PDB file of C-alpha atoms in Angstrom:
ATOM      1  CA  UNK A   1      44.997  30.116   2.180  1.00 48.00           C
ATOM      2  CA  UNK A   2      43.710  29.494  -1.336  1.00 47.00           C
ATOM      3  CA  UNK A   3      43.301  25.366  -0.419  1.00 62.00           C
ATOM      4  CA  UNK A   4      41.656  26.659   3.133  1.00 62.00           C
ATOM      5  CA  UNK A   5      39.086  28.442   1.160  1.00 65.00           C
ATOM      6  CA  UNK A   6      38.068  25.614  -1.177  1.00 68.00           C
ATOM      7  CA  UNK A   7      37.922  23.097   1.152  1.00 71.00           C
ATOM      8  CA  UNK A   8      35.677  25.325   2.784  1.00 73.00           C
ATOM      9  CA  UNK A   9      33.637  25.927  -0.512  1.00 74.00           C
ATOM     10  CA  UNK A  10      33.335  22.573  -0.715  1.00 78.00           C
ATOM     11  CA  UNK A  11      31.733  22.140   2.796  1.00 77.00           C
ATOM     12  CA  UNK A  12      29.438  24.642   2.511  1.00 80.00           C
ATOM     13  CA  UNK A  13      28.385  22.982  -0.760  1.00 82.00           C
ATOM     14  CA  UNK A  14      28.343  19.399   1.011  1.00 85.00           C
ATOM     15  CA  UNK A  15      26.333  20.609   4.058  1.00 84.00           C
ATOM     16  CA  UNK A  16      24.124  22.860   1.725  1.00 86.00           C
ATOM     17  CA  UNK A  17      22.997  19.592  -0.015  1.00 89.00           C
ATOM     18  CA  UNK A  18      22.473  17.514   3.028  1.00 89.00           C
ATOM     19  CA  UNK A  19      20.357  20.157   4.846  1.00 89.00           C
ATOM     20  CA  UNK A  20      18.223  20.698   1.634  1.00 91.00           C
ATOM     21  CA  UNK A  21      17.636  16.889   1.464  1.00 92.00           C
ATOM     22  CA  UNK A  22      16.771  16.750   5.410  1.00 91.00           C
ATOM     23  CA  UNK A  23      14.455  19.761   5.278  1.00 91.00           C
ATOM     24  CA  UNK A  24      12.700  18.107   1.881  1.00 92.00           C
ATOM     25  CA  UNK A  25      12.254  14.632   3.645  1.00 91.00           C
ATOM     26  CA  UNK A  26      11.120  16.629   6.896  1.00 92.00           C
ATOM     27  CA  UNK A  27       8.494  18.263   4.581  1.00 91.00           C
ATOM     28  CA  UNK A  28       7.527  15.291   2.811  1.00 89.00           C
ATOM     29  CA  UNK A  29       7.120  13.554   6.127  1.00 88.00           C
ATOM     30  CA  UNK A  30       4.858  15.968   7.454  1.00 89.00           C
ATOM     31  CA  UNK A  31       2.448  16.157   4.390  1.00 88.00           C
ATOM     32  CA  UNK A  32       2.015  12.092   4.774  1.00 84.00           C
ATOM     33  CA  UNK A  33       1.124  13.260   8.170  1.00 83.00           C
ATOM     34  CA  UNK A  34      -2.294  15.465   6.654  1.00 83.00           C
ATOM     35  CA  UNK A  35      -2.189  13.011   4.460  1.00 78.00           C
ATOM     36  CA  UNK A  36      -3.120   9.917   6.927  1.00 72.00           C
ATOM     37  CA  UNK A  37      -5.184  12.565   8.774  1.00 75.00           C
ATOM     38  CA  UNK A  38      -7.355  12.614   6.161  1.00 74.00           C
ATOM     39  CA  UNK A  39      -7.541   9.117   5.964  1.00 66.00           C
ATOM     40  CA  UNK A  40      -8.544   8.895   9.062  1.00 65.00           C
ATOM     41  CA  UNK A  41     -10.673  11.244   9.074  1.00 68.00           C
ATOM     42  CA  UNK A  42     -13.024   9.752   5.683  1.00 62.00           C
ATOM     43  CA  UNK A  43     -12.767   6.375   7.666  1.00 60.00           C
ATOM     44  CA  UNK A  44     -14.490   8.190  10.686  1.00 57.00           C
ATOM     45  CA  UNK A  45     -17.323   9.560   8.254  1.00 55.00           C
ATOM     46  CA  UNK A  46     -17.958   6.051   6.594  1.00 54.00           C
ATOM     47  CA  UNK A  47     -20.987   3.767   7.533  1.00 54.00           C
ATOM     48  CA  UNK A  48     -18.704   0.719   9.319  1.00 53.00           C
ATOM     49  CA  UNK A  49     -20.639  -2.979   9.319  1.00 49.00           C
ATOM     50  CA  UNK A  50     -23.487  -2.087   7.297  1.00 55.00           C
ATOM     51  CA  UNK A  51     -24.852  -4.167   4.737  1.00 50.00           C
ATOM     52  CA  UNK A  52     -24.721  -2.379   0.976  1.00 52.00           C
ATOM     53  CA  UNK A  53     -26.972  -3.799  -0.967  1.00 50.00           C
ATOM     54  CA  UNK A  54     -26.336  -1.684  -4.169  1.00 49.00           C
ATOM     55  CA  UNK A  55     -23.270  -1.382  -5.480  1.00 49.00           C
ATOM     56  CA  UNK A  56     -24.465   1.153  -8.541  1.00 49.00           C
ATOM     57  CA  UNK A  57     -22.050   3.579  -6.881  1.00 53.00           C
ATOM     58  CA  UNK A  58     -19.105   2.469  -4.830  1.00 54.00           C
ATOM     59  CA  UNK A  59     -16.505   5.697  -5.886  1.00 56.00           C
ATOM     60  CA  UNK A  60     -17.380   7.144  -2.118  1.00 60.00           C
ATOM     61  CA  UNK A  61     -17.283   4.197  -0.525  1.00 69.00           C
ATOM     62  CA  UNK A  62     -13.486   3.956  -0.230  1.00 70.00           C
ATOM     63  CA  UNK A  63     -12.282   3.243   3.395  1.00 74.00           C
ATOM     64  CA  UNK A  64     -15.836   1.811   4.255  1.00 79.00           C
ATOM     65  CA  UNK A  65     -16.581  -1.546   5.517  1.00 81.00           C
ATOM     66  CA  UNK A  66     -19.414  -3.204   4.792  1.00 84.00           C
ATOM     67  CA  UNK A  67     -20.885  -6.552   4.559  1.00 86.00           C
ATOM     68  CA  UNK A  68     -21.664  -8.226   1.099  1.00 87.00           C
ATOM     69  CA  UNK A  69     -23.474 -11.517   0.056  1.00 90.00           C
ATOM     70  CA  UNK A  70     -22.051 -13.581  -3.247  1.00 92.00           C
ATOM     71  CA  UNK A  71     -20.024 -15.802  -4.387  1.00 94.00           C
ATOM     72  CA  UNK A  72     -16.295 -16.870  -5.382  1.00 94.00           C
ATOM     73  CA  UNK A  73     -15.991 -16.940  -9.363  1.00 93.00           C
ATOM     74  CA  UNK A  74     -15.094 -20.486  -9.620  1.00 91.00           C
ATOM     75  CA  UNK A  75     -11.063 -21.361 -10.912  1.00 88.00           C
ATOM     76  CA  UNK A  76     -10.705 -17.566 -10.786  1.00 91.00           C
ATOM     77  CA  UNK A  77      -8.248 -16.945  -8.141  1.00 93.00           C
ATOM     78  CA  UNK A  78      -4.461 -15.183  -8.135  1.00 94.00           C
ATOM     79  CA  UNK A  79      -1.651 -15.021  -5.527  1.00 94.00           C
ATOM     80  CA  UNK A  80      -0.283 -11.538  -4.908  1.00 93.00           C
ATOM     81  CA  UNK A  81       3.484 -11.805  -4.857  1.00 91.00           C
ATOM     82  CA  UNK A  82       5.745 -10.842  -1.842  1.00 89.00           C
ATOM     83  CA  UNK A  83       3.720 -10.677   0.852  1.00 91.00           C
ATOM     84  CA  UNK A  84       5.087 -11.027   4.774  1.00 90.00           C
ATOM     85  CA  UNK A  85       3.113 -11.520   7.796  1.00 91.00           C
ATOM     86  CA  UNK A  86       4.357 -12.348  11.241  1.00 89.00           C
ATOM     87  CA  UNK A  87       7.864 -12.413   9.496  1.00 89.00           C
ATOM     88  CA  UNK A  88       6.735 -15.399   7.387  1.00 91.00           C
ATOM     89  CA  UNK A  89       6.964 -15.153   3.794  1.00 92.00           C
ATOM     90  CA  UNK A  90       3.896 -15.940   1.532  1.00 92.00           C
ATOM     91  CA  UNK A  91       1.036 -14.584  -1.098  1.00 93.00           C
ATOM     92  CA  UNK A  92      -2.685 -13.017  -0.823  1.00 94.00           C
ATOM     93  CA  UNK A  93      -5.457 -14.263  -2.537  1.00 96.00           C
ATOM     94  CA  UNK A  94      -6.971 -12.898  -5.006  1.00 95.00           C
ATOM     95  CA  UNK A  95     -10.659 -14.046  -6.326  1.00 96.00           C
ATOM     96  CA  UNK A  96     -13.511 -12.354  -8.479  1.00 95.00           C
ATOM     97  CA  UNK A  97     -16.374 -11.834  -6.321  1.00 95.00           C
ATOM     98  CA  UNK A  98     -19.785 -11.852  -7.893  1.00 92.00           C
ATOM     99  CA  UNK A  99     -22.116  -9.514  -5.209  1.00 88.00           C
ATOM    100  CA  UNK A 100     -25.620 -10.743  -5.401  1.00 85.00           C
ATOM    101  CA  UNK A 101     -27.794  -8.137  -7.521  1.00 76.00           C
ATOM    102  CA  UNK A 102     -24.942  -6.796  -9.490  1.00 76.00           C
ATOM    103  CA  UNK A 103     -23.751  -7.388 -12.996  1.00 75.00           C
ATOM    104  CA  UNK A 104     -20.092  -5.980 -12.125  1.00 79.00           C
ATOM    105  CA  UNK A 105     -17.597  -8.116 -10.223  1.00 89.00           C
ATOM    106  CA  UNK A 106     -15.362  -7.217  -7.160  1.00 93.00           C
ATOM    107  CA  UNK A 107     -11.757  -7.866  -7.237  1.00 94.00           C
ATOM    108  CA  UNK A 108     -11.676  -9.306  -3.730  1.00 95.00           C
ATOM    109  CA  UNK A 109      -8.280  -9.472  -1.654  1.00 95.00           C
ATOM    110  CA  UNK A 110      -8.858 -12.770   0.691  1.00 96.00           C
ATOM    111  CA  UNK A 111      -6.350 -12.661   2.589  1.00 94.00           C
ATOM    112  CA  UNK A 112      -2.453 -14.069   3.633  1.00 96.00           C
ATOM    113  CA  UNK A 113      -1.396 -17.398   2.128  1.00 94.00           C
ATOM    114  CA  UNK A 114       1.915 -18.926   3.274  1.00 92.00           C
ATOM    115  CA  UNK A 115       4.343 -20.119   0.949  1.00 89.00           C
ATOM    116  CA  UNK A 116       5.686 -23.663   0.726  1.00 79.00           C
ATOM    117  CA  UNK A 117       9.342 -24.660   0.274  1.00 78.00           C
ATOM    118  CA  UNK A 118      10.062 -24.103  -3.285  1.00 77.00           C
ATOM    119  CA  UNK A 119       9.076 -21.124  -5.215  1.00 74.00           C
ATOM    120  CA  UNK A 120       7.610 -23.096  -8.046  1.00 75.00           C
ATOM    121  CA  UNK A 121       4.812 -24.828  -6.007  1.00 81.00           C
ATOM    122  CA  UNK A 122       1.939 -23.248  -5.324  1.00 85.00           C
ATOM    123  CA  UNK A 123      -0.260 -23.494  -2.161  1.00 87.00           C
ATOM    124  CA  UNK A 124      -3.216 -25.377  -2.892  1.00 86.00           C
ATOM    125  CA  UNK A 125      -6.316 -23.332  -3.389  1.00 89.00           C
ATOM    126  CA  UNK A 126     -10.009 -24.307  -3.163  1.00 89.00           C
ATOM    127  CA  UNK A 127     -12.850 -21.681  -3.397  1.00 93.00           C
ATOM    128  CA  UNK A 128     -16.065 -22.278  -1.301  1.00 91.00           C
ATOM    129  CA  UNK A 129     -18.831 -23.128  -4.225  1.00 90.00           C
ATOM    130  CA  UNK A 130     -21.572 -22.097  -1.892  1.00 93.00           C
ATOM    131  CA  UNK A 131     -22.755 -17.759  -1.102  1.00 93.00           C
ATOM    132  CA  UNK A 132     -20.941 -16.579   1.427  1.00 92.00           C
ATOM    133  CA  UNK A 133     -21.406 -13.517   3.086  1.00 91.00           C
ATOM    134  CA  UNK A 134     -18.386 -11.730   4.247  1.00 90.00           C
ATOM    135  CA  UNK A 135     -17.399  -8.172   6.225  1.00 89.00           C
ATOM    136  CA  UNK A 136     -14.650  -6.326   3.706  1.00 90.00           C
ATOM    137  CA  UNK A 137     -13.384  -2.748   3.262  1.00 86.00           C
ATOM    138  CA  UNK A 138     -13.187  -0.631   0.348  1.00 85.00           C
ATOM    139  CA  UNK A 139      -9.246  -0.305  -0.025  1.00 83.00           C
ATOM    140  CA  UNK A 140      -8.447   3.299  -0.037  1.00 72.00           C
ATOM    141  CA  UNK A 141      -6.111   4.695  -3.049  1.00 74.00           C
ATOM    142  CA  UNK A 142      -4.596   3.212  -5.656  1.00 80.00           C
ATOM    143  CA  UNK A 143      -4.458  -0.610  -6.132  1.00 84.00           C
ATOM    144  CA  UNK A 144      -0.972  -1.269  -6.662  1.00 78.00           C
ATOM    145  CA  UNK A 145       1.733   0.288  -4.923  1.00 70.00           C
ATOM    146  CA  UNK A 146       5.792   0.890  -5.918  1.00 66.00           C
ATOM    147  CA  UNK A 147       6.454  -1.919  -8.364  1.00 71.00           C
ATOM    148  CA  UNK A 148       9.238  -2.528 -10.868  1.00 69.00           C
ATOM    149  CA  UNK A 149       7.626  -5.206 -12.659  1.00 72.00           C
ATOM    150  CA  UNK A 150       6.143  -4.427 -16.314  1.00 77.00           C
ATOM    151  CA  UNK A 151       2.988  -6.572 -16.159  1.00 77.00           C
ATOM    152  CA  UNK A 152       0.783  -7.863 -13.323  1.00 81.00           C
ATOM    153  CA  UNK A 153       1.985 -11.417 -14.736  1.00 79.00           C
ATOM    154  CA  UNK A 154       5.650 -11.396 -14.823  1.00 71.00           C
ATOM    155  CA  UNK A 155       6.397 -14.298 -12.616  1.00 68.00           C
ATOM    156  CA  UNK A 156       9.243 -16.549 -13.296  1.00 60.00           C
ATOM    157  CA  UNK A 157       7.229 -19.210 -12.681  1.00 66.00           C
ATOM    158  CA  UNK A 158       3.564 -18.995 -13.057  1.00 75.00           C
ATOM    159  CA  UNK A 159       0.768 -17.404 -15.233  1.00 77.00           C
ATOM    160  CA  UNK A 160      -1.345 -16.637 -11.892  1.00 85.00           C
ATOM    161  CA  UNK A 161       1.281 -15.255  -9.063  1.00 90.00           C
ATOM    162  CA  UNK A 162       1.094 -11.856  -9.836  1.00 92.00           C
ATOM    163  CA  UNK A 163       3.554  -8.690  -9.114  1.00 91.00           C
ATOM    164  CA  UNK A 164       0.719  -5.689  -8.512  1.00 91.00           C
ATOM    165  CA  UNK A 165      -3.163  -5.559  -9.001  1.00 92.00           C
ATOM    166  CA  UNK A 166      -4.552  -3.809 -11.966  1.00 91.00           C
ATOM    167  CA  UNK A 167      -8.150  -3.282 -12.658  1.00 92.00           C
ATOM    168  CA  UNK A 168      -7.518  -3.804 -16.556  1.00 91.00           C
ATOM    169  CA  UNK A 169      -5.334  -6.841 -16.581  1.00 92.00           C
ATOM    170  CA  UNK A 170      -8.752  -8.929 -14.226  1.00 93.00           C
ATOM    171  CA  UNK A 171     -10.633  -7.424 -17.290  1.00 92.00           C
ATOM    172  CA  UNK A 172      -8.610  -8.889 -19.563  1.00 90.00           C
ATOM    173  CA  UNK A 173      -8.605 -12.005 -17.890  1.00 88.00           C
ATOM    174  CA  UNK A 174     -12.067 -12.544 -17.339  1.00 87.00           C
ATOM    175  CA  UNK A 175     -13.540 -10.779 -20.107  1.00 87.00           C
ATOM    176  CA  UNK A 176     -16.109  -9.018 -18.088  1.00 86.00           C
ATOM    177  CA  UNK A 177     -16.569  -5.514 -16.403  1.00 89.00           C
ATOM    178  CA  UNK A 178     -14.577  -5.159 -13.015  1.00 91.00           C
ATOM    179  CA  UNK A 179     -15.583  -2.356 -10.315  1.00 88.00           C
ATOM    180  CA  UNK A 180     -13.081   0.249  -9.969  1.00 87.00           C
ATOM    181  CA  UNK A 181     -12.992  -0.631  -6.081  1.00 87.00           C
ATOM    182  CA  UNK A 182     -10.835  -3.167  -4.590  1.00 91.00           C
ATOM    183  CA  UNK A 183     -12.581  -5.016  -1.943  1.00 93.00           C
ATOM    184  CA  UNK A 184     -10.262  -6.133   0.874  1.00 92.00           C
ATOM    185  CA  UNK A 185     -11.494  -9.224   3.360  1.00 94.00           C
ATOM    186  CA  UNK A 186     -11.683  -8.430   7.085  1.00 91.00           C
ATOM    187  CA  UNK A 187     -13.068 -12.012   7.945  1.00 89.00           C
ATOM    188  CA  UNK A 188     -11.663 -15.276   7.055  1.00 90.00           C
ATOM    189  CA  UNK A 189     -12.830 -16.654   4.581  1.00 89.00           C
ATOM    190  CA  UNK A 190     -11.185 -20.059   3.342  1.00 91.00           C
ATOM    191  CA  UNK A 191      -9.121 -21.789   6.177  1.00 89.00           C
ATOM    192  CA  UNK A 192      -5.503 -21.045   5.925  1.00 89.00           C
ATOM    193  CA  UNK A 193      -5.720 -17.841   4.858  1.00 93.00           C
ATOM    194  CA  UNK A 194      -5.739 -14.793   6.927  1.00 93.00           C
ATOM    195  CA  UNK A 195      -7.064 -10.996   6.244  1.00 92.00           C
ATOM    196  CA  UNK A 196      -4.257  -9.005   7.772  1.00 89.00           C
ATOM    197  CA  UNK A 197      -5.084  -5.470   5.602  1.00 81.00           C
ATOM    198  CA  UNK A 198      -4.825  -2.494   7.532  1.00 75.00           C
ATOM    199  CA  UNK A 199      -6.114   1.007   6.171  1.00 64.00           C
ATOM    200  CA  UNK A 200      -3.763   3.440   7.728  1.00 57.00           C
ATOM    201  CA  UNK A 201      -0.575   1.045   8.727  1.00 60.00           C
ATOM    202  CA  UNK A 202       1.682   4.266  10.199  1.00 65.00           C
ATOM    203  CA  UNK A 203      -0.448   7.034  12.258  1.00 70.00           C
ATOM    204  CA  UNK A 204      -0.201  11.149  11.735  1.00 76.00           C
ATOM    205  CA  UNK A 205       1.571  11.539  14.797  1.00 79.00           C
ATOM    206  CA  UNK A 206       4.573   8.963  13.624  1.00 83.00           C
ATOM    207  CA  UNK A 207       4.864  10.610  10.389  1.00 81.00           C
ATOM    208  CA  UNK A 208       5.193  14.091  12.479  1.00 86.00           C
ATOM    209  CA  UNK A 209       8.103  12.444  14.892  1.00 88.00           C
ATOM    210  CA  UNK A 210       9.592  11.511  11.637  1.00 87.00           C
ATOM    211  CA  UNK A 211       9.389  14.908  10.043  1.00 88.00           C
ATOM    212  CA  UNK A 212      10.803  16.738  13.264  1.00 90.00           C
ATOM    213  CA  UNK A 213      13.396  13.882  13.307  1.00 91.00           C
ATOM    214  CA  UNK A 214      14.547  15.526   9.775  1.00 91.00           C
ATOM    215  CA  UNK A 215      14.386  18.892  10.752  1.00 90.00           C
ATOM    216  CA  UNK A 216      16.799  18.364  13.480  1.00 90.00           C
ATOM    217  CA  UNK A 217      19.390  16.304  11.497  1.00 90.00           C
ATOM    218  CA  UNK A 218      19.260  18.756   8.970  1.00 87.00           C
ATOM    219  CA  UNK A 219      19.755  22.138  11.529  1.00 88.00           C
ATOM    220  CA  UNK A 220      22.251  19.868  13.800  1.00 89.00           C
ATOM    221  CA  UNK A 221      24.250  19.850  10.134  1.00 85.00           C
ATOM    222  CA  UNK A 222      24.591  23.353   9.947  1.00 84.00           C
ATOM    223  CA  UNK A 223      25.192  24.395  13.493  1.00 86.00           C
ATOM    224  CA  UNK A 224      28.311  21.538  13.302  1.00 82.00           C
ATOM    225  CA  UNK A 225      29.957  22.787   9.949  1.00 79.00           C
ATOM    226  CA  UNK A 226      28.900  26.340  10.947  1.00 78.00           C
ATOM    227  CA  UNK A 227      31.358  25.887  14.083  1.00 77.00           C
ATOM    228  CA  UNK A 228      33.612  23.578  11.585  1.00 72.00           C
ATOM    229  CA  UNK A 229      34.274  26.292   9.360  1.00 72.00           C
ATOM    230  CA  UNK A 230      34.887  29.023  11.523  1.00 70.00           C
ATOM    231  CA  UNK A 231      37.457  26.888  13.502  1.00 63.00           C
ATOM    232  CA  UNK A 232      38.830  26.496   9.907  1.00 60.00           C
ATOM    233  CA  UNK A 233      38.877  30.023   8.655  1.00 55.00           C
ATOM    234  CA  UNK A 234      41.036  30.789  12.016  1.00 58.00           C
ATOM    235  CA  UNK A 235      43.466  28.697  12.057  1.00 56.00           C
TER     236      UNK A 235
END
């Protein structure tokens, strides 16, 4: 009787924890769903292909796209690390963008660069010398997402393949002042390489399906040892 009990102690304990972790994911599942809402919703407010011709302030222009006239800092450029498109490993490019009337420079994503063979050879990179004018959108959030590395520059194998984006490190780099908005291509810009950034990559309603997905494995849990244990207990 006494090992009947504790066994179903120990049930109760085990289910306890998985239904607490299914209910917390459900949650967490459903708040990225007001979360992209949101999203969506400040991308429906912003002024889409327009042309912004001053860039004195940019902090509520996240999620817009615009279009913008400049050029390519020259021999300033950076490949983003572990990047996959169509299933086919490679980089993005990163440049400095100077915007024509403005003293502060763009960190400009350029899009999807495929990688060659070997990890320590680098696709070959020319910038175009001459103004361009391009369509890009104001990346919404934070630059960098989960990331284990210490430093934007920890690469094995060379100074400019970076691991995350980091407004301070392009400082650094370039010794001048870099907007606090990340400018993300829509157009292609250099052959080769192709914009492929996407705003809002799941929707609301996925993150909901996901979120009832959790309640249900989490109630179907303790319905089942509910039914387990009783059995038990009779026996």
């Amino acid at each position: 009787m006494f090992n009947k009990k504790t066994s179903t102690v120990v049930v109760i304990f085990a289910v306890t924890i998985v239904m607490s972790v299914c209910f917390r994911l459900s949650y967490w599942q459903w708040q990225r769903a007001g979360d992209k809402q949101v999203q969506l919703s400040m991308l429906s407010e912003r002024f889409n292909n327009k042309v912004l011709g001053d860039f004195e302030s940019t902090d509520n222009w996240q999620g817009a796209k615009v279009d913008v006239k400049g050029k390519l800092v020259p021999g300033q450029w950076w490949l983003l690390d572990n990047q996959i498109l169509h299933g086919q490993v490679g980089y993005d490019l990163i440049a400095l963008f100077e915007a024509d009337n403005n003293d502060t420079l763009f960190v400009i994503n350029l899009g999807f660069v495929p990688a060659g063979d070997s990890r320590s050879q680098l696709p070959v990179i020319a910038l175009p010398v001459n103004e361009i004018e391009v369509n890009v959108q104001f990346k919404i959030g934070a630059w960098s997402g989960f990331t284990l590395a210490n430093s934007p520059d920890q690469s094995a194998y060379h100074h400019n393949v970076l691991q995350y984006l980091e407004r301070s490190y392009f400082e650094r780099e370039s010794k001048l002042p870099i907007s606090s908005q990340l400018l993300i291509a829509k157009q292609g810009v250099i052959q080769g390489v192709t914009p492929h950034y996407k705003a809002v990559v799941m929707s609301p309603d996925k993150h909901r399906a996901y979120a009832l997905q959790w309640l249900l494995i989490g109630l179907s849990a303790g319905v089942i040892a509910y039914f387990a244990t009783r059995k038990s207990l009779r026996i």
